[in-house]
Coordinates of C-alpha atoms in Angstrom, one line a residue:
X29 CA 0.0 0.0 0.0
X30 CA 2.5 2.1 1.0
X31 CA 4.4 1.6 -2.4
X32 CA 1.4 2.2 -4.4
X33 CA 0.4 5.6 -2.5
X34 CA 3.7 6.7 -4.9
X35 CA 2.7 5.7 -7.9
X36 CA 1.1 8.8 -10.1
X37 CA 0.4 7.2 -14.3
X38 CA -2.4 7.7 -17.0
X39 CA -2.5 4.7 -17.0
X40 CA -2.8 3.2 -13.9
X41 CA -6.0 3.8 -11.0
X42 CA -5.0 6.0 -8.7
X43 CA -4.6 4.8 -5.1
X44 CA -6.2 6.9 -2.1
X45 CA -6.8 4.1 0.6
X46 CA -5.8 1.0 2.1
X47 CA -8.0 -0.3 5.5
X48 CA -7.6 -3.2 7.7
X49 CA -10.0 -3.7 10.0
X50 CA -11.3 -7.2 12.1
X51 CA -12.3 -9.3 9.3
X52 CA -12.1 -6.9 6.8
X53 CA -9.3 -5.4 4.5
X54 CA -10.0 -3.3 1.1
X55 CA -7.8 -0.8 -1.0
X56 CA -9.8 2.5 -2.4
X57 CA -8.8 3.5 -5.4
X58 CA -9.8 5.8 -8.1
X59 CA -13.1 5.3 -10.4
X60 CA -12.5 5.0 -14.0
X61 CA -15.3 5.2 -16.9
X62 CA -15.0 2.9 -19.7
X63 CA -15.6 -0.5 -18.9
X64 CA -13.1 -3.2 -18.3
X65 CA -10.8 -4.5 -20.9
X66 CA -13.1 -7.8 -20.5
X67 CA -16.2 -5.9 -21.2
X68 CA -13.6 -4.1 -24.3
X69 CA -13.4 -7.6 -25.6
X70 CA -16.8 -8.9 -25.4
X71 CA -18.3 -6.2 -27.0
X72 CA -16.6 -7.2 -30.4
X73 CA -17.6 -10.8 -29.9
X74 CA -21.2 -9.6 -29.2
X75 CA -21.1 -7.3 -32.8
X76 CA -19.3 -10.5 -34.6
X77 CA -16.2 -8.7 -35.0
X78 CA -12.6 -9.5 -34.8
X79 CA -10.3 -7.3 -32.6
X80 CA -8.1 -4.8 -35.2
X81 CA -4.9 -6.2 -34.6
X82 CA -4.2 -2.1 -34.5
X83 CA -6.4 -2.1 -31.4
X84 CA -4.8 -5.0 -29.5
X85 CA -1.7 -3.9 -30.3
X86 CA -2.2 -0.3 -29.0
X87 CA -4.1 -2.0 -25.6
X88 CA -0.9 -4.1 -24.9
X89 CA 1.5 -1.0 -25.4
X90 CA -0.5 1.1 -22.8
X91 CA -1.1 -1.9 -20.4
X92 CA 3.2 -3.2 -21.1
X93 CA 4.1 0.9 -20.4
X94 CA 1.9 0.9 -17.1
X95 CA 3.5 -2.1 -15.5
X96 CA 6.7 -1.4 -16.7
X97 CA 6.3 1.9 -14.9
X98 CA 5.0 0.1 -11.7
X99 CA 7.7 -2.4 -11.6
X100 CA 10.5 1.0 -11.8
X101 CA 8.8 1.8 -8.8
X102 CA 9.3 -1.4 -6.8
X103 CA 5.5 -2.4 -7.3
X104 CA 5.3 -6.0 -8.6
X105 CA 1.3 -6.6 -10.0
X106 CA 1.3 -10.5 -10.4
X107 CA -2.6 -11.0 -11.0
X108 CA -3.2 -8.5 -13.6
X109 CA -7.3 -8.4 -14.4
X110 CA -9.0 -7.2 -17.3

């Protein structure tokens, strides 16, 4: 928590809370609008499309640059959800 308080990218949700109480531990972090990259996805199967190859690749970049960027600053994400 205290590692991700420092990390400021586009790219990545910002962090504003971590809590622990009896029973109970959560992180709060910033709201995004958009959708999930799994809701991203199954939105082209819905409309019978393929993903552009353009799109994917452009997806991966930002995603690659954000943990990349995380990883610099001693943050290792090893369960990485869409």
């Amino acid at each position: 928590a205290e590692t991700l308080k420092k990390i400021q990218h586009p790219n990545i949700a910002q962090f504003y809370d971590f809590v622990v109480e009896p029973g109970m531990a959560y992180i709060v972090l910033e709201y995004l609008e958009g959708g999930t990259l799994e809701q991203r996805l199954a939105s082209f199967t819905t409309r019978r499309e393929q993903l552009p190859l353009e799109t994917a690749n452009e997806w991966m970049r930002v995603i690659c640059g954000a943990v990349e960027y995380a990883h610099r600053h001693g943050l290792v994400h090893r369960d990485l959800k869409p």
